[in-house]
CSV table of C-alpha atoms in Angstrom, one decimal:
chain,number,residue,atom,x,y,z
A,1350,MET,CA,0.0,0.0,0.0
A,1351,LYS,CA,2.9,2.3,0.8
A,1352,ASN,CA,4.2,1.9,-2.8
A,1353,ILE,CA,0.9,2.9,-4.2
A,1354,PHE,CA,1.0,6.2,-2.3
A,1355,ASP,CA,4.5,6.8,-3.6
A,1356,LEU,CA,3.9,6.1,-7.2
A,1357,ASP,CA,0.6,7.9,-7.5
A,1358,ARG,CA,1.7,11.0,-5.5
A,1359,LEU,CA,2.2,13.3,-8.6
A,1360,LYS,CA,-1.1,12.3,-10.2
A,1361,GLU,CA,-2.9,13.1,-7.0
A,1362,ILE,CA,-1.3,16.5,-6.8
A,1363,LEU,CA,-2.3,17.3,-10.3
A,1364,ASP,CA,-5.8,16.1,-9.8
A,1365,THR,CA,-6.1,18.3,-6.7
A,1366,LEU,CA,-4.9,21.4,-8.5
A,1367,THR,CA,-7.2,20.7,-11.5
A,1368,ARG,CA,-10.3,20.4,-9.2
A,1369,ASN,CA,-9.4,23.9,-7.8
A,1370,ARG,CA,-8.5,25.3,-11.2
A,1371,SER,CA,-9.7,28.9,-10.8
A,1372,ARG,CA,-8.2,29.4,-7.4
A,1373,THR,CA,-5.0,27.7,-8.6
A,1374,ILE,CA,-4.7,30.0,-11.6
A,1375,LEU,CA,-5.2,33.1,-9.6
A,1376,THR,CA,-2.8,32.1,-6.9
A,1377,GLY,CA,-0.2,30.9,-9.4
A,1378,PHE,CA,-0.5,34.1,-11.3
A,1379,GLY,CA,0.2,36.1,-8.1
A,1380,ILE,CA,3.4,34.1,-7.5
A,1381,PHE,CA,4.4,34.3,-11.2
A,1382,TRP,CA,4.0,38.0,-11.2
A,1383,GLY,CA,5.9,38.5,-7.9
A,1384,VAL,CA,8.9,36.5,-9.2
A,1385,PHE,CA,8.7,38.1,-12.6
A,1386,MET,CA,8.6,41.6,-11.2
A,1387,LEU,CA,11.4,40.8,-8.7
A,1388,LEU,CA,13.9,39.5,-11.2
A,1389,ALA,CA,12.9,41.9,-14.1
A,1390,MET,CA,13.3,44.9,-11.8
A,1391,SER,CA,16.6,43.6,-10.3
A,1392,GLY,CA,18.0,43.1,-13.8
A,1393,GLY,CA,16.8,46.5,-14.9
A,1394,GLY,CA,18.4,48.1,-11.9
A,1395,LYS,CA,21.6,46.3,-12.5
A,1396,GLY,CA,21.8,47.4,-16.1
A,1397,LEU,CA,21.1,51.0,-15.2
A,1398,LYS,CA,23.8,50.9,-12.5
A,1399,ASN,CA,26.2,49.5,-15.1
A,1400,ILE,CA,25.4,52.3,-17.5
A,1401,LEU,CA,26.0,55.0,-14.9
A,1402,THR,CA,29.1,53.3,-13.7
A,1403,ASP,CA,30.5,53.1,-17.2
A,1404,THR,CA,30.1,56.9,-17.3
A,1405,PHE,CA,32.9,57.1,-14.8
A,1406,ASP,CA,35.0,54.4,-16.5
A,1407,GLY,CA,38.7,55.3,-16.5
A,1408,PHE,CA,38.1,58.3,-14.1
A,1409,ALA,CA,39.8,58.2,-10.7
A,1410,GLN,CA,37.2,57.5,-8.0
A,1411,ASN,CA,39.3,59.5,-5.4
A,1412,SER,CA,39.7,62.6,-7.6
A,1413,VAL,CA,38.6,66.2,-7.0
A,1414,ILE,CA,38.4,68.8,-9.7
A,1415,ILE,CA,38.4,72.5,-8.6
A,1416,GLY,CA,38.1,75.8,-10.4
A,1417,PRO,CA,38.0,79.5,-9.3
A,1418,ASN,CA,34.7,81.5,-9.4
A,1419,THR,CA,33.7,85.1,-8.7
A,1420,THR,CA,33.8,85.9,-5.0
A,1421,THR,CA,30.5,86.8,-3.3
A,1422,LYS,CA,31.9,88.3,0.0
A,1423,ALA,CA,34.3,91.1,0.7
A,1424,TRP,CA,37.4,90.2,2.7
A,1425,LYS,CA,40.6,92.0,3.9
A,1426,GLY,CA,40.1,95.1,1.7
A,1427,PHE,CA,38.9,93.2,-1.4
A,1428,LYS,CA,35.4,93.8,-2.6
A,1429,ARG,CA,32.9,91.2,-3.5
A,1430,GLY,CA,32.6,90.2,-7.2
A,1431,ARG,CA,36.4,89.8,-7.6
A,1432,ASP,CA,37.7,87.4,-10.2
A,1433,TRP,CA,40.7,85.3,-9.4
A,1434,ALA,CA,42.7,82.5,-11.0
A,1435,PHE,CA,44.9,79.5,-10.2
A,1436,HIS,CA,48.6,79.5,-11.1
A,1437,ASN,CA,51.3,77.0,-11.8
A,1438,ASP,CA,52.9,77.3,-8.3
A,1439,ASP,CA,49.5,76.4,-6.7
A,1440,VAL,CA,50.4,72.8,-7.5
A,1441,ASN,CA,53.4,72.7,-5.1
A,1442,TYR,CA,51.6,75.0,-2.6
A,1443,LEU,CA,48.8,72.5,-2.2
A,1444,LYS,CA,51.1,69.5,-2.0
A,1445,SER,CA,53.0,71.3,0.8
A,1446,ASN,CA,49.9,72.5,2.7
A,1447,VAL,CA,47.6,69.5,2.2
A,1448,PRO,CA,49.6,66.3,2.8
A,1449,GLU,CA,46.6,64.2,2.2
A,1450,LEU,CA,46.8,65.0,-1.6
A,1451,ASP,CA,48.6,62.5,-3.8
A,1452,VAL,CA,48.5,64.0,-7.4
A,1453,VAL,CA,47.9,67.6,-8.2
A,1454,THR,CA,47.9,68.6,-11.9
A,1455,PRO,CA,46.8,71.8,-13.8
A,1456,VAL,CA,44.4,71.9,-16.7
A,1457,LEU,CA,43.9,74.4,-19.6
A,1458,SER,CA,41.7,74.2,-22.6
A,1459,ARG,CA,40.6,76.1,-25.7
A,1460,TRP,CA,37.3,75.5,-27.4
A,1461,GLY,CA,36.6,76.2,-31.1
A,1462,SER,CA,40.0,75.2,-32.4
A,1463,ARG,CA,40.5,73.5,-35.7
A,1464,ALA,CA,43.0,70.7,-36.5
A,1465,VAL,CA,44.2,70.2,-40.1
A,1466,PHE,CA,46.1,67.4,-41.7
A,1467,GLY,CA,46.5,67.5,-45.5
A,1468,GLU,CA,43.0,68.1,-46.9
A,1469,ASN,CA,41.2,66.9,-43.8
A,1470,SER,CA,40.2,69.0,-40.8
A,1471,SER,CA,38.3,68.6,-37.6
A,1472,ASP,CA,36.8,70.9,-34.9
A,1473,VAL,CA,38.7,70.1,-31.7
A,1474,ILE,CA,39.1,71.1,-28.1
A,1475,LEU,CA,42.8,71.9,-27.5
A,1476,LYS,CA,43.9,70.9,-24.0
A,1477,GLY,CA,47.1,71.7,-22.2
A,1478,LEU,CA,47.9,69.0,-19.7
A,1479,ASP,CA,50.7,67.8,-17.5
A,1480,ALA,CA,52.0,64.2,-17.6
A,1481,ASP,CA,50.3,63.5,-14.2
A,1482,TYR,CA,46.9,64.1,-15.7
A,1483,GLY,CA,46.9,60.5,-16.9
A,1484,LEU,CA,46.4,59.5,-13.3
A,1485,ILE,CA,43.2,61.4,-13.1
A,1486,GLU,CA,41.6,60.3,-16.4
A,1487,THR,CA,43.3,57.2,-17.6
A,1488,PRO,CA,44.0,57.3,-21.4
A,1489,LYS,CA,43.5,54.2,-23.5
A,1490,MET,CA,46.3,54.4,-26.0
A,1491,LYS,CA,45.8,52.5,-29.3
A,1492,TYR,CA,49.0,54.0,-30.9
A,1493,GLY,CA,52.0,55.7,-29.3
A,1494,ARG,CA,51.9,57.2,-25.8
A,1495,PHE,CA,50.5,60.0,-23.6
A,1496,ILE,CA,52.2,63.3,-22.8
A,1497,SER,CA,55.4,62.6,-20.7
A,1498,ARG,CA,57.3,64.6,-18.1
A,1499,MET,CA,60.1,65.2,-20.6
A,1500,ASP,CA,57.6,66.6,-23.2
A,1501,VAL,CA,56.6,69.2,-20.6
A,1502,ILE,CA,60.1,70.0,-19.4
A,1503,GLN,CA,61.5,70.4,-22.9
A,1504,GLY,CA,58.4,72.1,-24.3
A,1505,ARG,CA,58.2,69.7,-27.2
A,1506,LYS,CA,55.6,70.5,-29.9
A,1507,VAL,CA,53.8,67.2,-29.6
A,1508,CYS,CA,50.2,66.2,-29.3
A,1509,VAL,CA,47.9,63.3,-28.5
A,1510,LEU,CA,44.7,62.9,-30.7
A,1511,GLY,CA,41.3,61.8,-29.5
A,1512,LYS,CA,39.4,59.1,-31.3
A,1513,ARG,CA,36.9,61.3,-33.2
A,1514,VAL,CA,39.7,63.8,-34.2
A,1515,TYR,CA,41.7,60.8,-35.6
A,1516,ASP,CA,38.8,59.5,-37.6
A,1517,ASN,CA,38.3,62.9,-39.2
A,1518,LEU,CA,42.0,63.6,-39.9
A,1519,PHE,CA,43.0,60.0,-40.8
A,1520,PRO,CA,40.0,58.4,-42.5
A,1521,GLN,CA,42.2,55.9,-44.1
A,1522,GLY,CA,43.3,54.6,-40.6
A,1523,GLY,CA,46.8,53.4,-39.7
A,1524,ASP,CA,49.3,54.7,-37.1
A,1525,PRO,CA,49.3,58.5,-37.0
A,1526,CYS,CA,52.4,58.8,-34.9
A,1527,GLY,CA,55.2,60.8,-36.5
A,1528,GLN,CA,52.7,62.8,-38.6
A,1529,TYR,CA,52.3,66.6,-38.1
A,1530,VAL,CA,48.9,68.2,-37.4
A,1531,LYS,CA,48.3,71.9,-37.5
A,1532,VAL,CA,46.2,73.5,-34.7
A,1533,GLY,CA,45.9,77.2,-34.4
A,1534,GLY,CA,48.7,77.9,-36.9
A,1535,ILE,CA,51.2,75.7,-35.1
A,1536,TYR,CA,52.3,72.2,-36.2
A,1537,TYR,CA,52.5,69.5,-33.6
A,1538,GLU,CA,54.0,66.0,-34.0
A,1539,VAL,CA,51.4,63.3,-33.2
A,1540,ILE,CA,52.9,61.0,-30.5
A,1541,GLY,CA,49.7,59.0,-29.6
A,1542,LEU,CA,46.1,58.1,-30.2
A,1543,ASN,CA,43.8,58.0,-27.1
A,1544,VAL,CA,40.6,56.0,-27.9
A,1545,SER,CA,39.0,56.6,-24.5
A,1546,ALA,CA,35.3,57.3,-24.9
A,1547,THR,CA,34.3,57.9,-21.3
A,1548,ASN,CA,31.3,60.2,-20.8
A,1549,MET,CA,33.0,61.7,-17.7
A,1550,SER,CA,35.4,64.3,-18.9
A,1551,ILE,CA,37.0,67.6,-17.8
A,1552,ASN,CA,36.5,70.6,-20.1
A,1553,GLY,CA,35.3,68.5,-23.0
A,1554,SER,CA,35.3,64.9,-24.0
A,1555,ALA,CA,38.6,63.0,-24.7
A,1556,ASP,CA,37.5,61.8,-28.1
A,1557,ARG,CA,37.2,65.4,-29.4
A,1558,SER,CA,40.5,66.7,-27.9
A,1559,VAL,CA,44.0,67.4,-29.0
A,1560,VAL,CA,46.3,67.3,-26.0
A,1561,ILE,CA,49.6,69.2,-25.9
A,1562,PRO,CA,52.0,70.0,-23.0
A,1563,ILE,CA,50.6,72.6,-20.7
A,1564,ASN,CA,53.6,74.9,-20.7
A,1565,LEU,CA,53.5,74.9,-24.5
A,1566,PHE,CA,49.8,75.8,-24.4
A,1567,GLN,CA,50.5,78.7,-22.0
A,1568,SER,CA,53.3,80.2,-24.2
A,1569,ALA,CA,51.3,79.7,-27.5
A,1570,PHE,CA,48.2,81.5,-26.2
A,1571,ASN,CA,49.9,84.0,-23.9
A,1572,ARG,CA,48.3,82.5,-20.8
A,1573,GLY,CA,51.3,83.3,-18.6
A,1574,ASN,CA,51.4,81.0,-15.6
A,1575,GLU,CA,47.6,80.9,-15.1
A,1576,VAL,CA,45.6,77.7,-15.2
A,1577,GLU,CA,41.9,77.1,-15.4
A,1578,LEU,CA,41.4,74.0,-13.2
A,1579,LEU,CA,43.3,71.9,-10.8
A,1580,ALA,CA,42.7,68.1,-10.8
A,1581,MET,CA,43.9,66.1,-7.8
A,1582,THR,CA,43.6,62.7,-6.2
A,1583,VAL,CA,43.5,61.9,-2.5
A,1584,ARG,CA,45.7,59.5,-0.7
A,1585,PRO,CA,44.1,56.2,0.3
A,1586,GLY,CA,42.4,56.2,3.7
A,1587,ASN,CA,41.3,59.9,3.4
A,1588,SER,CA,37.9,61.3,2.7
A,1589,SER,CA,37.7,63.3,-0.5
A,1590,THR,CA,35.1,65.6,1.0
A,1591,ALA,CA,37.3,66.4,4.0
A,1592,VAL,CA,40.4,67.0,1.9
A,1593,GLN,CA,38.4,69.1,-0.6
A,1594,GLU,CA,37.5,71.4,2.3
A,1595,LYS,CA,41.2,71.6,3.4
A,1596,VAL,CA,42.2,72.6,-0.2
A,1597,ARG,CA,39.5,75.3,-0.3
A,1598,GLN,CA,40.7,76.8,3.0
A,1599,ALA,CA,44.4,76.7,1.9
A,1600,LEU,CA,43.6,78.5,-1.4
A,1601,TYR,CA,41.3,81.0,0.3
A,1602,ARG,CA,44.2,82.0,2.6
A,1603,ARG,CA,46.6,82.3,-0.3
A,1604,TYR,CA,44.3,84.5,-2.4
A,1605,TYR,CA,42.6,86.5,0.5
A,1606,ILE,CA,39.1,85.1,0.0
A,1607,HIS,CA,36.5,85.0,2.8
A,1608,PRO,CA,36.6,81.6,4.6
A,1609,GLN,CA,32.8,81.2,4.3
A,1610,ASP,CA,32.5,82.2,0.7
A,1611,LYS,CA,31.4,78.8,-0.6
A,1612,SER,CA,30.6,80.1,-4.1
A,1613,ALA,CA,34.1,81.4,-4.8
A,1614,MET,CA,35.4,77.9,-5.8
A,1615,ILE,CA,33.6,75.3,-7.8
A,1616,ALA,CA,34.4,71.6,-7.2
A,1617,VAL,CA,33.5,68.2,-8.7
A,1618,ASN,CA,34.0,65.4,-6.2
A,1619,ALA,CA,34.2,62.0,-7.9
A,1620,GLU,CA,34.0,60.1,-4.7
A,1621,ARG,CA,30.7,61.8,-3.8
A,1622,MET,CA,29.2,61.0,-7.2
A,1623,TYR,CA,30.2,57.4,-6.9
A,1624,SER,CA,28.7,57.3,-3.4
A,1625,MET,CA,25.5,58.8,-4.6
A,1626,VAL,CA,25.1,56.3,-7.4
A,1627,ASP,CA,25.9,53.4,-5.1
A,1628,SER,CA,23.4,54.6,-2.4
A,1629,LEU,CA,20.7,55.2,-5.0
A,1630,PHE,CA,20.9,51.6,-6.4
A,1631,LYS,CA,21.2,50.1,-2.9
A,1632,GLY,CA,17.9,51.8,-2.0
A,1633,LEU,CA,16.4,50.7,-5.4
A,1634,ASN,CA,17.4,47.1,-4.9
A,1635,LEU,CA,16.0,47.1,-1.4
A,1636,LEU,CA,12.7,48.5,-2.7
A,1637,VAL,CA,12.6,45.9,-5.5
A,1638,TRP,CA,13.1,43.0,-3.0
A,1639,LEU,CA,10.5,44.4,-0.6
A,1640,VAL,CA,7.9,44.8,-3.3
A,1641,GLY,CA,8.7,41.4,-4.8
A,1642,LEU,CA,8.7,39.6,-1.5
A,1643,GLY,CA,5.5,41.3,-0.5
A,1644,THR,CA,3.9,40.0,-3.7
A,1645,LEU,CA,5.3,36.5,-3.1
A,1646,LEU,CA,4.0,36.5,0.5
A,1647,ALA,CA,0.5,37.4,-0.8
A,1648,GLY,CA,0.8,34.5,-3.2
A,1649,ALA,CA,1.9,32.2,-0.5
A,1650,VAL,CA,-1.2,33.1,1.6
A,1651,GLY,CA,-3.3,32.2,-1.5
A,1652,VAL,CA,-1.6,28.9,-1.7
A,1653,SER,CA,-2.2,28.2,2.0
A,1654,ASN,CA,-5.9,29.1,1.5
A,1655,ILE,CA,-6.2,26.7,-1.5
A,1656,MET,CA,-4.6,23.9,0.5
A,1657,MET,CA,-7.0,24.6,3.4
A,1658,VAL,CA,-10.0,24.3,1.0
A,1659,THR,CA,-8.4,21.1,-0.4
A,1660,VAL,CA,-8.0,19.5,3.0
A,1661,ARG,CA,-11.6,20.4,3.9
A,1662,GLU,CA,-13.0,18.9,0.6
A,1663,ARG,CA,-10.9,15.8,1.0
A,1664,THR,CA,-11.6,15.0,4.6
A,1665,THR,CA,-13.3,11.7,3.8
A,1666,GLU,CA,-10.5,10.7,1.4
A,1667,ILE,CA,-7.9,11.5,4.0
A,1668,GLY,CA,-9.8,9.5,6.7
A,1669,ILE,CA,-10.0,6.5,4.4
A,1670,ARG,CA,-6.3,6.7,3.6
A,1671,ARG,CA,-5.6,6.8,7.4
A,1672,ALA,CA,-7.9,3.8,7.9
A,1673,ILE,CA,-6.2,1.6,5.3
A,1674,GLY,CA,-2.6,2.3,6.5
A,1675,ALA,CA,-1.4,5.8,5.5
A,1676,THR,CA,0.8,7.3,8.2
A,1677,PRO,CA,0.5,11.0,9.3
A,1678,ARG,CA,3.9,11.4,7.7
A,1679,MET,CA,2.5,10.4,4.3
A,1680,ILE,CA,-0.4,12.8,4.7
A,1681,LEU,CA,1.9,15.6,5.7
A,1682,GLY,CA,4.2,14.9,2.7
A,1683,GLN,CA,1.3,14.9,0.3
A,1684,ILE,CA,-0.1,18.3,1.3
A,1685,MET,CA,3.3,19.8,1.6
A,1686,SER,CA,4.3,18.5,-1.9
A,1687,GLU,CA,1.2,20.0,-3.4
A,1688,SER,CA,2.0,23.4,-1.9
A,1689,VAL,CA,5.6,23.4,-2.9
A,1690,ILE,CA,4.9,22.2,-6.5
A,1691,LEU,CA,2.3,24.9,-7.0
A,1692,THR,CA,4.6,27.6,-5.6
A,1693,VAL,CA,7.8,26.5,-7.4
A,1694,SER,CA,6.0,25.8,-10.8
A,1695,ALA,CA,4.5,29.3,-10.9
A,1696,GLY,CA,7.8,30.8,-9.8
A,1697,ALA,CA,9.7,28.9,-12.4
A,1698,LEU,CA,7.5,30.4,-15.1
A,1699,GLY,CA,8.1,33.9,-13.6
A,1700,ILE,CA,11.9,33.3,-13.7
A,1701,MET,CA,11.7,32.0,-17.3
A,1702,PHE,CA,9.7,35.0,-18.6
A,1703,SER,CA,11.9,37.5,-16.7
A,1704,VAL,CA,15.0,36.0,-18.2
A,1705,LEU,CA,13.5,36.1,-21.7
A,1706,LEU,CA,12.5,39.7,-21.2
A,1707,LEU,CA,15.9,40.7,-20.0
A,1708,SER,CA,17.6,38.9,-22.9
A,1709,ALA,CA,15.5,40.9,-25.3
A,1710,VAL,CA,16.5,44.1,-23.5
A,1711,ASP,CA,20.1,43.0,-23.7
A,1712,MET,CA,19.8,42.6,-27.5
A,1713,LEU,CA,18.1,46.0,-27.8
A,1714,ALA,CA,20.8,47.7,-25.8
A,1715,GLY,CA,23.5,46.0,-27.8
A,1716,SER,CA,21.9,47.2,-31.1
A,1717,MET,CA,22.0,50.7,-29.6
A,1718,GLY,CA,25.6,50.5,-28.8
A,1719,VAL,CA,25.1,50.2,-25.0
A,1720,GLY,CA,27.7,47.7,-23.8
A,1721,THR,CA,26.0,46.5,-20.6
A,1722,SER,CA,24.0,43.5,-19.4
A,1723,PHE,CA,20.6,43.7,-17.8
A,1724,GLN,CA,20.5,39.9,-17.1
A,1725,VAL,CA,20.2,38.7,-13.5
A,1726,SER,CA,23.0,36.6,-12.1
A,1727,PHE,CA,22.7,32.8,-11.5
A,1728,GLY,CA,22.9,33.4,-7.8
A,1729,THR,CA,19.9,35.7,-7.8
A,1730,ALA,CA,17.8,33.1,-9.7
A,1731,VAL,CA,18.9,30.4,-7.2
A,1732,LEU,CA,18.0,32.7,-4.3
A,1733,ALA,CA,14.6,33.3,-5.8
A,1734,VAL,CA,13.9,29.6,-6.2
A,1735,SER,CA,15.1,29.0,-2.6
A,1736,VAL,CA,12.7,31.7,-1.3
A,1737,LEU,CA,9.9,30.1,-3.3
A,1738,ALA,CA,10.6,26.6,-1.9
A,1739,VAL,CA,10.6,28.1,1.7
A,1740,LEU,CA,7.3,30.0,1.0
A,1741,GLY,CA,5.8,26.8,-0.4
A,1742,LEU,CA,6.7,24.8,2.7
A,1743,ALA,CA,5.4,27.6,5.0
A,1744,ALA,CA,2.2,27.9,3.0
A,1745,GLY,CA,1.5,24.1,3.2
A,1746,LEU,CA,2.4,23.7,6.8
A,1747,ALA,CA,-0.9,24.8,8.4
A,1748,PRO,CA,-3.1,22.8,5.9
A,1749,ALA,CA,-0.8,19.7,6.4
A,1750,LEU,CA,-1.1,19.9,10.2
A,1751,ARG,CA,-4.9,20.1,9.8
A,1752,ALA,CA,-4.9,17.1,7.5
A,1753,MET,CA,-2.8,15.1,10.0
A,1754,ALA,CA,-5.4,15.8,12.7
A,1755,VAL,CA,-8.2,14.2,10.7
A,1756,LYS,CA,-9.4,11.0,12.4
A,1757,PRO,CA,-10.7,8.1,10.3
A,1758,VAL,CA,-13.9,7.7,12.5
A,1759,ASP,CA,-14.8,11.3,12.2
A,1760,ALA,CA,-14.2,11.2,8.4
A,1761,MET,CA,-16.5,8.2,8.1
A,1762,ARG,CA,-19.2,9.9,10.2
A,1763,ASP,CA,-19.1,12.9,7.9
A,1764,GLU,CA,-19.6,10.7,4.9
């Protein structure tokens, strides 16, 4: 008799679910929707986070970019509304007065320039940079190299091309190093091609830029020793926000600016931006899991109600089984199996449809040139299945205990 119960278990479960078809469909849809929404939203959030993270690709996470701005407070004989500027010697000044700084490098740029090579030309952003700038925004060199320390010291007339500039000036392709490009009436020898295409950039995107040594830029355009921006990185173990405030106070003392004039210096803090993105998606993931688990719990309650109705409708059948030898353990296993199979089956459909949807989104993103994945990880899918199995067991526990309490004599009397 025990073998009969074991072999016919699946058929009995399917018969039970078929008899309660409408309730089963509604409950199964609730679980399906909960899993689908949970995984689809998790994958979507992951993809969006990857897109935003790719925006900062190659950009130092511990960097701070600062620039001077018009003062808004009077201080020590200077009126409000004063314009001021950074200078070359501010680099060593900051390194001496703010020991938490690692790299400090100046930045200059000129918009609306035009590069010419032979019959080809391209609108470019001409940038004057130091060799250390490569530690702020990491270049991706396809040909040649980036600006070196010796290029700056010797004032060499050399340049590094961005990807879009290269495509316009050298449509035939090939290594441009050793060729001479004219920008603003001056010829520069090409020493490298930077193919970095990050969306995070300082004073213009890297792919539209022509980079030359900063001292050459200053002499070519009569900029003296002034610089527009200072880019810096913070030593490990220090907060970028705290160091940024120390830098601001040091420069305010140097240039006689009111200590509370927050508007006199603009700053971009990469650490803060990374932190904001990370916090945003941590909150989003928490919300997704809360909503998804809430929907799954509602579905589990529905499963429990179905099993309660099933036990009530099958009181006589359960009593007869008990009378002919079925143990309480067999009855418990049957009810729990029905609950778990209903829960996991509906959840498996939700997982399958969410994976198909995210695969379609991946294909669409790839066709649009977005190099990221929206697909959930295998671990997330396993976790979802595990949660479903636990919910299925929990949903079937109360009905199973009720079924175990059915006495054969009472069942026969009801019949």
